PDB file of C-alpha atoms in Angstrom:
ATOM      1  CA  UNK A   1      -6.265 -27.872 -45.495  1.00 38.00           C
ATOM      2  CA  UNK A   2      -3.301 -27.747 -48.049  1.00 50.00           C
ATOM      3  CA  UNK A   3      -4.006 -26.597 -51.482  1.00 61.00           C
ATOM      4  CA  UNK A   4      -1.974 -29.382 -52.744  1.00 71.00           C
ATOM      5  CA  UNK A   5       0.089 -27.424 -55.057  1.00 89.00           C
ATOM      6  CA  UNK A   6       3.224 -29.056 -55.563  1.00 89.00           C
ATOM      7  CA  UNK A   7       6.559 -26.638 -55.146  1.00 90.00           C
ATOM      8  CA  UNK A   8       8.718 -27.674 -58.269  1.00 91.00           C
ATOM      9  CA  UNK A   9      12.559 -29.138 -57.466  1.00 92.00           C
ATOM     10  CA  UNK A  10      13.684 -25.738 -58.803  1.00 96.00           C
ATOM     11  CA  UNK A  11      12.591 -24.026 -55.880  1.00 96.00           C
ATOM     12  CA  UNK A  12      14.117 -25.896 -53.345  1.00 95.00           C
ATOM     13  CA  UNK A  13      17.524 -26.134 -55.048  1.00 97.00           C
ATOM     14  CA  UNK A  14      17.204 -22.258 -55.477  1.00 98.00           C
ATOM     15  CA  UNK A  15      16.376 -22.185 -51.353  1.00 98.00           C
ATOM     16  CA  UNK A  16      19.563 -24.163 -50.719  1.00 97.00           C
ATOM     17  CA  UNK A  17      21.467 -21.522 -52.492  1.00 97.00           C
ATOM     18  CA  UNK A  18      20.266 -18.558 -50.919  1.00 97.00           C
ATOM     19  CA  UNK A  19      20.578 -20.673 -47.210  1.00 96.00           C
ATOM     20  CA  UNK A  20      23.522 -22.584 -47.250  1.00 96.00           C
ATOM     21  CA  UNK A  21      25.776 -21.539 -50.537  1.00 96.00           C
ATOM     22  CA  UNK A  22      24.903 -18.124 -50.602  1.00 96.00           C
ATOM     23  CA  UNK A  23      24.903 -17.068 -53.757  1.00 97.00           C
ATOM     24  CA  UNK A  24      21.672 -15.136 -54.011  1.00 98.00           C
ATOM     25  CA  UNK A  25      19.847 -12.570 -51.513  1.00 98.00           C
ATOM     26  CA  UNK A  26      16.750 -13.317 -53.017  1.00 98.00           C
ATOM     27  CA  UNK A  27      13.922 -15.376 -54.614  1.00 98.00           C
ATOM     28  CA  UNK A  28      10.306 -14.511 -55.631  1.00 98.00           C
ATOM     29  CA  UNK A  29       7.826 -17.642 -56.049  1.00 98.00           C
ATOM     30  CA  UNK A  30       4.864 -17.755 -57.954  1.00 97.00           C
ATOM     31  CA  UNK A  31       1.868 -19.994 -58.165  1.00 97.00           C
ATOM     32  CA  UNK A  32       1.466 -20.895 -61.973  1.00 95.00           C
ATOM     33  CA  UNK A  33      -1.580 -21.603 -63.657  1.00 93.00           C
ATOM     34  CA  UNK A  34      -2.740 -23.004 -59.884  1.00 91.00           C
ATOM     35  CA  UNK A  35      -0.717 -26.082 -60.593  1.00 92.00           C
ATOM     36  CA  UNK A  36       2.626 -25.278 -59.624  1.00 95.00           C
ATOM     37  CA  UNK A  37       5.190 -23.263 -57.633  1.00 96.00           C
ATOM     38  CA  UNK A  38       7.845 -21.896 -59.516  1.00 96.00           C
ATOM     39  CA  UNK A  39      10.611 -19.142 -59.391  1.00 97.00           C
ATOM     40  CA  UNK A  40       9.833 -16.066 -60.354  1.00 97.00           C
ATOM     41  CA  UNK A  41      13.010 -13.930 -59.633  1.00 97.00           C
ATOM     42  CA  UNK A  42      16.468 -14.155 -58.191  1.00 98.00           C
ATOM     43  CA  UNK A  43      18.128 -11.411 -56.645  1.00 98.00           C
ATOM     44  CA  UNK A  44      21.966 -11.064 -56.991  1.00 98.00           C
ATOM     45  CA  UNK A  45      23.508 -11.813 -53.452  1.00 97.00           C
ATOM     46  CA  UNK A  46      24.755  -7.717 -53.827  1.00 96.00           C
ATOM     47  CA  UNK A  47      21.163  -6.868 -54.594  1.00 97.00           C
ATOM     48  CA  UNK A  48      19.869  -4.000 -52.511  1.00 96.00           C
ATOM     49  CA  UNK A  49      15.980  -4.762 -50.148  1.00 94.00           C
ATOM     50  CA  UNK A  50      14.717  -1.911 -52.261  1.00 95.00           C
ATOM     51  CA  UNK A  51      15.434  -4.048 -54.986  1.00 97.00           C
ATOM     52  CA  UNK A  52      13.466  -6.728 -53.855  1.00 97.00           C
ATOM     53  CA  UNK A  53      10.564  -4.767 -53.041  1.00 96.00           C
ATOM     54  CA  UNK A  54      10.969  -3.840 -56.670  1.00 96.00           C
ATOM     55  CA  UNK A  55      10.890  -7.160 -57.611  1.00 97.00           C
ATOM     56  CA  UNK A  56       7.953  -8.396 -55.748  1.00 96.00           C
ATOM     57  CA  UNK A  57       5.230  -5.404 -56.904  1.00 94.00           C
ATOM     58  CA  UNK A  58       6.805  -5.983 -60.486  1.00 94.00           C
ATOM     59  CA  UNK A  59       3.560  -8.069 -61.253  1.00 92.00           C
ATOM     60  CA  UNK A  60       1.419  -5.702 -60.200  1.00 93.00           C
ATOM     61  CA  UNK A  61      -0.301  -4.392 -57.073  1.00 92.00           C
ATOM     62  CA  UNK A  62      -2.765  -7.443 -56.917  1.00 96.00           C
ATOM     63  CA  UNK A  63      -0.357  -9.943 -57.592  1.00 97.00           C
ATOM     64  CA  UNK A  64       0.282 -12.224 -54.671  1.00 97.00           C
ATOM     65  CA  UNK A  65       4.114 -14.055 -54.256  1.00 98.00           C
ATOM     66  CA  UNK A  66       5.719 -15.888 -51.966  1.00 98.00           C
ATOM     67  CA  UNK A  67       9.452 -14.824 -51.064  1.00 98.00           C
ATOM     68  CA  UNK A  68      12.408 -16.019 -49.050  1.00 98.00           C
ATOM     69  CA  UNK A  69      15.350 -13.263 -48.875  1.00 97.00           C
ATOM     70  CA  UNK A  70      18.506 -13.131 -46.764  1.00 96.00           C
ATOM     71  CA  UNK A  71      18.237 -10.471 -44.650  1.00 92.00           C
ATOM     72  CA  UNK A  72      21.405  -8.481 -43.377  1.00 86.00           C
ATOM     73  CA  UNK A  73      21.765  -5.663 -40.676  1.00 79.00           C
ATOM     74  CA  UNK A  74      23.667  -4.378 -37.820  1.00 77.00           C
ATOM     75  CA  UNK A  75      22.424  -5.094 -34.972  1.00 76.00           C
ATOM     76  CA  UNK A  76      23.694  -3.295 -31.596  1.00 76.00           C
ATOM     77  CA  UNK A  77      25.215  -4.638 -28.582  1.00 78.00           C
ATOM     78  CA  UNK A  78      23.329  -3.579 -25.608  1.00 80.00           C
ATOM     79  CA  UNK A  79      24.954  -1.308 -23.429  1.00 80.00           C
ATOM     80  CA  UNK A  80      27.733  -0.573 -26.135  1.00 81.00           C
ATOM     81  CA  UNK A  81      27.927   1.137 -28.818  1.00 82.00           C
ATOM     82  CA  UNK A  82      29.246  -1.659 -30.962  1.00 84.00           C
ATOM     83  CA  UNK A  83      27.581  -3.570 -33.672  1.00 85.00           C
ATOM     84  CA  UNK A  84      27.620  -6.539 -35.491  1.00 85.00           C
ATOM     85  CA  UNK A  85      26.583  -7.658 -38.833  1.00 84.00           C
ATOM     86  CA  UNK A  86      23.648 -10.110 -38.792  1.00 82.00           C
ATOM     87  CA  UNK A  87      21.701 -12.261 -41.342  1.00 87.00           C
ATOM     88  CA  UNK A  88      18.438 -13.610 -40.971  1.00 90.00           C
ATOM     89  CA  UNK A  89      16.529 -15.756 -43.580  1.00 95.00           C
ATOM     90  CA  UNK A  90      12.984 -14.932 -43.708  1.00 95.00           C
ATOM     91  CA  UNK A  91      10.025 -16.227 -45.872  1.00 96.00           C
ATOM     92  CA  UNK A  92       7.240 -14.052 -46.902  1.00 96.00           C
ATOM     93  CA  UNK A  93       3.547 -14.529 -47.881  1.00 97.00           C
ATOM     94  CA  UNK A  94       2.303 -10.819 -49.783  1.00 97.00           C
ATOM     95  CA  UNK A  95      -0.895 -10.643 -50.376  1.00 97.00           C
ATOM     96  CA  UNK A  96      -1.923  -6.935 -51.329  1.00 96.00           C
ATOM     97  CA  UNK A  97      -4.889  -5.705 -50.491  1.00 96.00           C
ATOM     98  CA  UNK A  98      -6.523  -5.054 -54.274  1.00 96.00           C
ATOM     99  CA  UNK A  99      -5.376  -8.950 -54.725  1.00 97.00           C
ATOM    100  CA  UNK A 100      -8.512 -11.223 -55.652  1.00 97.00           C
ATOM    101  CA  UNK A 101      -9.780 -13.181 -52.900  1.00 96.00           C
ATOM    102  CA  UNK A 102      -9.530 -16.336 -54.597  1.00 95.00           C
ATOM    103  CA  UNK A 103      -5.568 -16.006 -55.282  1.00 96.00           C
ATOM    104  CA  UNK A 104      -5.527 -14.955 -51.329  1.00 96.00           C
ATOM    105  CA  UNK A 105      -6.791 -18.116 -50.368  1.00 95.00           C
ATOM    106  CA  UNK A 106      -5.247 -20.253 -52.728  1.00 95.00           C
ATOM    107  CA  UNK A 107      -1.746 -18.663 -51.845  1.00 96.00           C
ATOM    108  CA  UNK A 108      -2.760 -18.696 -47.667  1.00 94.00           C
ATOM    109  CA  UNK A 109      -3.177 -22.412 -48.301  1.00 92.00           C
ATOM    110  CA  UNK A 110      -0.191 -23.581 -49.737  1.00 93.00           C
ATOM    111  CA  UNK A 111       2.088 -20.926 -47.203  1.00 94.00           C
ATOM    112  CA  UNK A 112       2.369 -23.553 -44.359  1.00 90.00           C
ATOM    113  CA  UNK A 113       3.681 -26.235 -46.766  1.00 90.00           C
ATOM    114  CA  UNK A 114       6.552 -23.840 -47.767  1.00 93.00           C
ATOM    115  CA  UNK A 115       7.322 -23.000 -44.053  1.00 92.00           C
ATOM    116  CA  UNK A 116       7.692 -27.132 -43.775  1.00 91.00           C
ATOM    117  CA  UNK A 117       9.511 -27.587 -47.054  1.00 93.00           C
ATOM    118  CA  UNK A 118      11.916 -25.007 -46.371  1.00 95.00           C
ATOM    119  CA  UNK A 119      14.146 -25.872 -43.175  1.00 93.00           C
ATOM    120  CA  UNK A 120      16.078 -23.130 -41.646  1.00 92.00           C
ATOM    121  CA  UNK A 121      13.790 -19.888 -42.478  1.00 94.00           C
ATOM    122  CA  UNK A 122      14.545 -17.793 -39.205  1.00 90.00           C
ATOM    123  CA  UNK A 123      10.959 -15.914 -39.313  1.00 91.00           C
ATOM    124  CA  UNK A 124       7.582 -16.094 -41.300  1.00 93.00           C
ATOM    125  CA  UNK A 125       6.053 -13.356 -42.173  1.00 92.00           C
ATOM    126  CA  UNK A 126       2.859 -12.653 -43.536  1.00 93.00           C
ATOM    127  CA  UNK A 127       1.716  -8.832 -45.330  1.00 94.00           C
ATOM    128  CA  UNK A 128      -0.920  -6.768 -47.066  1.00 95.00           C
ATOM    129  CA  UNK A 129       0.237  -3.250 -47.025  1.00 94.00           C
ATOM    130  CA  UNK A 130       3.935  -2.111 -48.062  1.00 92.00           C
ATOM    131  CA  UNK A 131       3.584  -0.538 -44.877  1.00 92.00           C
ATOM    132  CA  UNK A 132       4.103  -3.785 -43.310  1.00 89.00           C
ATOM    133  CA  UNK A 133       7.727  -4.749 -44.936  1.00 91.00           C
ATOM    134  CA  UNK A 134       9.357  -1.843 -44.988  1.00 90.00           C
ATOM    135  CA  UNK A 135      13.192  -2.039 -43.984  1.00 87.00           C
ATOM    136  CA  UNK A 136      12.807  -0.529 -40.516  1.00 86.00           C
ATOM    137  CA  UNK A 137       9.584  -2.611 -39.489  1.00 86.00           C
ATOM    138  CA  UNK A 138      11.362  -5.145 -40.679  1.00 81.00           C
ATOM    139  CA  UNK A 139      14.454  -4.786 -38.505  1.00 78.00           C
ATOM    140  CA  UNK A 140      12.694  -3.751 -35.871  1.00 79.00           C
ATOM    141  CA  UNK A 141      10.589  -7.066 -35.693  1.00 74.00           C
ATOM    142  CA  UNK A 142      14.026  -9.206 -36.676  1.00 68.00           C
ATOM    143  CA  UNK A 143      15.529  -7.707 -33.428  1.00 64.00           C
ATOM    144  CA  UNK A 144      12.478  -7.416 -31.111  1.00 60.00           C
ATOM    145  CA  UNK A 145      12.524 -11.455 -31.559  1.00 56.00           C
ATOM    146  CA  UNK A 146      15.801 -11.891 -30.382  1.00 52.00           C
ATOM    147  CA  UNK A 147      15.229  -9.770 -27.248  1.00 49.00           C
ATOM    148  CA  UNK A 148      12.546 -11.178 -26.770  1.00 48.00           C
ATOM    149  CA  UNK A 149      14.154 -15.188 -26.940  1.00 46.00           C
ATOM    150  CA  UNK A 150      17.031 -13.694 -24.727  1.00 46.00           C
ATOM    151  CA  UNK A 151      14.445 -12.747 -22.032  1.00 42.00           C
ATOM    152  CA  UNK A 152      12.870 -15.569 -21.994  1.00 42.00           C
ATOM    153  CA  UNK A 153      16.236 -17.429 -21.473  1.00 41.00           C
ATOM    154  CA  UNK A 154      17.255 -15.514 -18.844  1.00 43.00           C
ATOM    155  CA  UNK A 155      13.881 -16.232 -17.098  1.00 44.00           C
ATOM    156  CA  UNK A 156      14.446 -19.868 -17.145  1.00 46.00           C
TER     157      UNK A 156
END
């Protein structure tokens, strides 16, 4: 059941820059006084992942946020050793651990409306533990997907 916390117009506009116009690598959402979603942060489109992890503990370790971030690496040819430049747009639920359980479920709830009101997020992904987002993890799970969908092609 949705929480029924209404994202404000702000948020999407900000989406549509990161996605299509490119002009940020990042935005941090938060639930305000449990009656709205707003933005929280922008990232400069030259702005560093580091920097975003930065910006999503700035709160404080049991703040929860929501995030969407344009996510560029190099990703190898197989059987080459060339590369290519990717990007991938993914949206993240955090939830630390020391987070109280009521902003848990109140954030939880509203997550699936995001994934609907945001078209054209390439993954979803859900942590607890910085453990879970670091950079490598993170390309490693980006790239495991697109094996993955290529495998699955060639078994049709």
């Amino acid at each position: 059941m949705a929480s029924g916390i209404p994202l404000c117009s702000e948020c999407k506009h900000v989406f549509d820059q990161i996605r299509r116009l490119k002009q940020h690598r990042y935005a941090i959402f938060v639930i305000e006084n449990e009656r709205r979603i707003r933005v929280e942060w922008l990232g400069a489109r030259d702005s560093t992942y580091d920097e975003f992890l930065q910006d999503l503990c700035r709160a404080g370790p049991d703040q929860c946020r929501y995030a969407v971030f344009d996510f560029a690496y190099r990703q190898q040819y197989l059987g080459t050793s060339g590369s290519r430049l990717r990007e991938k747009l993914f949206l993240m639920l955090w939830c630390p651990t020391q987070a109280q359980i009521k902003d848990k479920m109140l954030y939880s709830s509203t997550f699936w409306m995001l994934k609907q009101e945001f078209d054209g997020v390439g993954k979803c992904i859900q942590a607890t533990e910085m453990e879970d987002i670091v950079r490598d993890k993170l390309e490693n799970a980006l790239f495991l997907e697109r094996e993955e969908s290529q495998s699955a092609k060639a078994d049709l």
